[in-house]
Each structure stands twice: as structure tokens, then as C-alpha cells.
Coordinates of C-alpha atoms in Angstrom, one line a residue:
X1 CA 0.0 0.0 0.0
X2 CA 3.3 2.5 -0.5
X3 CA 2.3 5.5 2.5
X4 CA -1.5 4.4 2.6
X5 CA -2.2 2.4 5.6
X6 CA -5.0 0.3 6.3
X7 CA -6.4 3.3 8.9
X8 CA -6.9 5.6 5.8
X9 CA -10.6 6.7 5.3
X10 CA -10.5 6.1 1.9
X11 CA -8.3 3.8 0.5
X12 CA -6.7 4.3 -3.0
X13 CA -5.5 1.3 -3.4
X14 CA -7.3 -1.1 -5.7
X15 CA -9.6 -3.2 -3.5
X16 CA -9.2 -6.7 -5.0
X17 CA -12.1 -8.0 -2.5
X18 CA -11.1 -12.1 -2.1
X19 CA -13.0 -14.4 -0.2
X20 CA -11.7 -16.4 2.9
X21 CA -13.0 -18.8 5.0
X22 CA -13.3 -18.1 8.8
X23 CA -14.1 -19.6 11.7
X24 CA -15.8 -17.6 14.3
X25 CA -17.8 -18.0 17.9
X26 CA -18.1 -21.7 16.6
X27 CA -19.0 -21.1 12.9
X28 CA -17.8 -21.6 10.0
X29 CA -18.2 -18.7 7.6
X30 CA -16.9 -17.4 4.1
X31 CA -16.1 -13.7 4.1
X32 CA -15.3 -11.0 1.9
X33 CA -12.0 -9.1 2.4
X34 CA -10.0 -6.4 0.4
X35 CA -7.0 -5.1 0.0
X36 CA -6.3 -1.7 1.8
X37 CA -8.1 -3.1 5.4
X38 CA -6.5 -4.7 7.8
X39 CA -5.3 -8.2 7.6
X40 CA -7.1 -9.3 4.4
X41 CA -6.2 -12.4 4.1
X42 CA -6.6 -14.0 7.2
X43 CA -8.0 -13.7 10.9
X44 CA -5.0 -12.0 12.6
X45 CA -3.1 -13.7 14.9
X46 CA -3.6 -10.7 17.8
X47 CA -7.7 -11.3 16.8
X48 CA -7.2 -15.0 17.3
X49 CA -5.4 -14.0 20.7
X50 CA -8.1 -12.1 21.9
X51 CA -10.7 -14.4 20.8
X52 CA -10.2 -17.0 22.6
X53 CA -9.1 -15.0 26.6
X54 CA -12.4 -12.6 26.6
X55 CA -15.4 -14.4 28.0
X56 CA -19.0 -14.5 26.0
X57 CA -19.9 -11.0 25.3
X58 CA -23.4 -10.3 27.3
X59 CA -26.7 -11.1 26.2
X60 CA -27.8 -7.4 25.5
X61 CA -27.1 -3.9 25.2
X62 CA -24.9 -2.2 23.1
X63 CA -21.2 -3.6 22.5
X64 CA -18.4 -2.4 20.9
X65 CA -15.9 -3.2 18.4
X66 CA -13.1 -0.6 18.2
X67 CA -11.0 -0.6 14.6
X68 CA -13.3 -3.3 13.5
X69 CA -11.6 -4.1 10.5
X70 CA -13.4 -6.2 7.9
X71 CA -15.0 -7.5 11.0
X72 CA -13.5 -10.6 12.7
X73 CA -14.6 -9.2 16.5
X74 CA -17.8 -7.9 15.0
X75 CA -19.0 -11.2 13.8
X76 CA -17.9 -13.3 16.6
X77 CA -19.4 -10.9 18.9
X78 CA -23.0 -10.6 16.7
X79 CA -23.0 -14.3 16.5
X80 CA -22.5 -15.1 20.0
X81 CA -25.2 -12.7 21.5
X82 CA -27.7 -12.5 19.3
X83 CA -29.5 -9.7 20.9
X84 CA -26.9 -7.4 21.5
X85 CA -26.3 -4.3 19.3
X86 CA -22.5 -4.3 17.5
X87 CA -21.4 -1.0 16.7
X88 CA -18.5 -2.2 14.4
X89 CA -16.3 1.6 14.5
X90 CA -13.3 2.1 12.3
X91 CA -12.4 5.4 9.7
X92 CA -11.7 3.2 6.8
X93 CA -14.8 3.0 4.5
X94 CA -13.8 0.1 2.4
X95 CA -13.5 -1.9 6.2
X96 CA -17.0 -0.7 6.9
X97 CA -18.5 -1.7 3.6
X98 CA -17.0 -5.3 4.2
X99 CA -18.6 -5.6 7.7
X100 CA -22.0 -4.4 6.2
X101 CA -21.4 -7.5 3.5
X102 CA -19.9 -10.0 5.7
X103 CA -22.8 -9.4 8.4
X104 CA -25.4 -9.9 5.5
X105 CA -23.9 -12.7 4.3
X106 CA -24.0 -14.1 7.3
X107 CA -27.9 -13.5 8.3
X108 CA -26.5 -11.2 11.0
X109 CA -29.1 -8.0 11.6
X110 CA -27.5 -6.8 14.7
X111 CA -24.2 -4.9 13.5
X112 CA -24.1 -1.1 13.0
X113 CA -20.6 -0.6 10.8
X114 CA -20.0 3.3 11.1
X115 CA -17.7 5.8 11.3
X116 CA -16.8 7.0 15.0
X117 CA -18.8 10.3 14.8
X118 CA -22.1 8.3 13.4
X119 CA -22.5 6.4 17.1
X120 CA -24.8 8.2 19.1
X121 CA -23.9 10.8 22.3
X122 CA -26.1 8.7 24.8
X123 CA -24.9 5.2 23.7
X124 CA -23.1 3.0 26.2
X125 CA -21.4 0.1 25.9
X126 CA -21.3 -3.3 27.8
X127 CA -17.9 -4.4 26.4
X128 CA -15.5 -3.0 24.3
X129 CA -13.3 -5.3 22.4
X130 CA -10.6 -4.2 20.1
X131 CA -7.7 -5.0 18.1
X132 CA -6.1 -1.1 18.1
X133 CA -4.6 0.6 15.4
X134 CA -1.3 1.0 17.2
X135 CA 0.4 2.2 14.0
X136 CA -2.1 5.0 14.1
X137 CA 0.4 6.8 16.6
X138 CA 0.7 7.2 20.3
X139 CA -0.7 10.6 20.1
X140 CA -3.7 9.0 18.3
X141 CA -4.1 5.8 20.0
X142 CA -4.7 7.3 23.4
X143 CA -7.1 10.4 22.2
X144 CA -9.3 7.7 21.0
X145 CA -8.7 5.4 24.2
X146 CA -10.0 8.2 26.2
X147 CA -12.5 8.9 23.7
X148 CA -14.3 5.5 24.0
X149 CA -13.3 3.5 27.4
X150 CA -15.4 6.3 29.4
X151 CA -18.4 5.2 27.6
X152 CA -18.3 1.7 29.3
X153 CA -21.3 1.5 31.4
X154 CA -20.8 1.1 35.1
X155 CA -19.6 -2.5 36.1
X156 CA -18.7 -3.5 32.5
X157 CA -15.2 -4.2 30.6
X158 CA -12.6 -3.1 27.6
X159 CA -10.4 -5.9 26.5
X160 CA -7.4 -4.9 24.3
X161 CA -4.9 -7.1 22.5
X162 CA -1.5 -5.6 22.0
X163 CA 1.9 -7.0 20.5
X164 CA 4.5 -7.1 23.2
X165 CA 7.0 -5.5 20.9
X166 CA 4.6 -3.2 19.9
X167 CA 4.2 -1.4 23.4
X168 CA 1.5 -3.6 24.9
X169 CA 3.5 -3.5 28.5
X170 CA 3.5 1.1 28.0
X171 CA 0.2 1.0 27.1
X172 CA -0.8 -0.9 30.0
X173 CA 1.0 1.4 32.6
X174 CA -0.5 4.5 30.3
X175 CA -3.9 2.7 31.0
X176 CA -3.3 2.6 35.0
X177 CA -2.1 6.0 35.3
X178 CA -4.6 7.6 32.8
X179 CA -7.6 5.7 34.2
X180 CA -6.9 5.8 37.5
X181 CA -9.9 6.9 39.3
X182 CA -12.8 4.5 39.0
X183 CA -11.1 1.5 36.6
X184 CA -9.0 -1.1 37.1
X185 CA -6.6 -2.2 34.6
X186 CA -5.2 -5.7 34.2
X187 CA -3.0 -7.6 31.8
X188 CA -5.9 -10.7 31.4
X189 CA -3.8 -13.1 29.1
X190 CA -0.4 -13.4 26.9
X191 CA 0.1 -15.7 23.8
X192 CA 1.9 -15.8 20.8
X193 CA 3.5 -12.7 21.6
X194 CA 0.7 -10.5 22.3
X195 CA -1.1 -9.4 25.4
X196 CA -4.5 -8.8 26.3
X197 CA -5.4 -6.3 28.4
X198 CA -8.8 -5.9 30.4
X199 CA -9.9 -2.6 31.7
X200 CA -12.9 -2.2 34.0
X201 CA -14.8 0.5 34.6
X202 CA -16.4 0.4 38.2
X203 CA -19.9 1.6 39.5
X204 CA -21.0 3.2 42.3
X205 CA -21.3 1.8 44.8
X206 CA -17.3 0.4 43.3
X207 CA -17.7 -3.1 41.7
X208 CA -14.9 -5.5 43.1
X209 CA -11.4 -4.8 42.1
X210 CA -9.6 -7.1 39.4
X211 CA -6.3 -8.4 40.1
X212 CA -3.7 -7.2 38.5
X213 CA -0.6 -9.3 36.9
X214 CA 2.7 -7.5 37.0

């Protein structure tokens, strides 16, 4: 993609949609991908990481897939709860137009693929679940952290998976210090070279703390 990257609103790059075979929450499905989205030609490894260490997402409300991509997280997460809402978030239209696809193709009628300033003020969310753009920028990567992880309802969870030797152990302590009044942050798993990292936001009167690994 030369200087484009896969966070570009509009990608120049020719799309050359492909289709893959997935499986997610349990389900075998054939997608469509593209070139100029992240990871186009298969589930990414730090996807796959987070996958399998965040529990079932809950059984309603609105949920929240951060840089969806072509819509690994999306999917599993529409699949799993059928009742929940999926906003599916990312800047890059060509990523967006794939999740609208992939969830049609798929029967799903709970995902809503927009850009960040087309979710509603008064939405909340009962998880967040996100593979970051860290090659977005530190600068960039933490305005929209502390865009989204206060709009976790009370009691609920952000899970983030992060490459080691892409910063995940900074980010974590950024995390801590940013968030420290009201949220706990944890490093929940580690595997294949990336860590996931769980963030709760507590209520009032304060949910229990999690534990946090070192």
C-alpha cells in the first residue's frame, strides 16, 4: 500500500475483494475481504489471541468493536449474543462496507458498521473489544482510548490485545495512570506474543477490584 495504511478513510489502493473462510464464535463462515483493510487475508493472529481469553460477550445492550476491520470481533461478537447491538467503529470506508457484507452474508441483523462520529452521544457500551490501530500513533491511540473507554457502562469491561513489541506492557501502565480513578486495569492473558489487556470501569457503589498481573 506504498504510504497508505489500512487506517486511511478512503483507501486508494485497488480493493481486490477475495474471499476467505473463517471460523468464528463456533461457525464456520466465508467472508469478503479487500486489499487496503487490515489483515485481508486472514484472521490476525492478535484477533485470534483475543478471541479465545475474553469471556461471551453479554446477552444485550450495546457492544463495541473498536478498529473493527473487515469484522473478525464484530461477527464473533453478533454471532455469539444474538440480541446485543454491534457498533463495528473504524475510519476506513472500504473496512466498513466489508462488515456491512460480511454481516449480510452471514444472516446477521445486529451490526451497526459506522464511522466514530455516526455512534450516538447517549450510547453506552457493555464491552469494548478491540484489536487497536497501534500504527495510528501514540498521540492518536490514546485520544481515541480516552474517547471510547469512558463510555463503558458502570460495572462493565474493555479488553485490548496488543503486541509485546509493539508497546503492549506502556500502554498498560498509560492505562493505570490515565484511568486511575474508577477502573481497574489488568494484563488478562499473553500468547503468541501479544497481550490482552482488560480494563474495568467500576460503579457506584465500586464493583470489586480485578487483580492485577505484574
Amino acid at each position: 500500500m506504498g504510504s497508505e495504511h489500512y487506517f486511511s478513510a478512503s483507501p486508494s489502493s485497488p480493493e481486490q475483494l477475495r474471499r476467505i473462510r473463517v471460523t468464528l464464535a463456533g461457525r464456520e463462515l466465508e467472508v469478503v475481504t479487500a486489499g487496503g483493510v487490515f489483515s485481508p487475508d486472514h484472521v490476525d493472529a492478535g484477533t485470534e489471541v483475543l478471541l479465545a481469553n475474553t469471556p461471551p460477550p453479554p446477552a444485550g445492550g450495546h457492544v463495541l468493536d473498536l478498529g473493527c476491520g473487515w469484522g473478525p470481533i464484530s461477527l464473533s461478537l453478533a454471532l455469539a449474543s444474538p440480541h446485543v447491538t454491534v457498533w463495528a467503529v473504524d475510519v476506513n470506508e472500504r473496512a466498513l462496507d466489508l462488515v456491512r457484507r460480511n454481516a449480510q452474508a452471514s444472516g446477521l441483523t445486529n451490526i451497526n458498521a459506522v464511522r466514530p462520529e455516526d455512534v450516538p452521544d447517549d450510547v453506552s457500551f457493555r464491552t469494548i473489544r478491540s484489536n487497536p490501530p497501534i500504527r495510528v500513533g501514540k498521540n492518536e491511540l490514546h485520544g481515541m482510548l480516552q474517547h471510547w473507554i469512558p463510555r463503558l457502562s458502570e460495572r462493565s469491561d474493555g479488553w485490548f490485545v496488543v503486541q509485546r513489541n509493539l508497546g503492549s506492557d506502556s500502554l498498560q501502565r498509560w492505562l493505570a495512570a490515565t484511568f486511575a480513578d474508577g477502573y481497574s486495569v489488568q494484563r488478562a492473558a499473553t500468547g503468541r506474543g501479544f497481550r490482552v489487556l482488560r480494563i474495568r470501569k467500576h460503579g457506584s457503589p465500586p464493583s470489586e477490584a480485578i487483580d492485577v498481573i505484574a
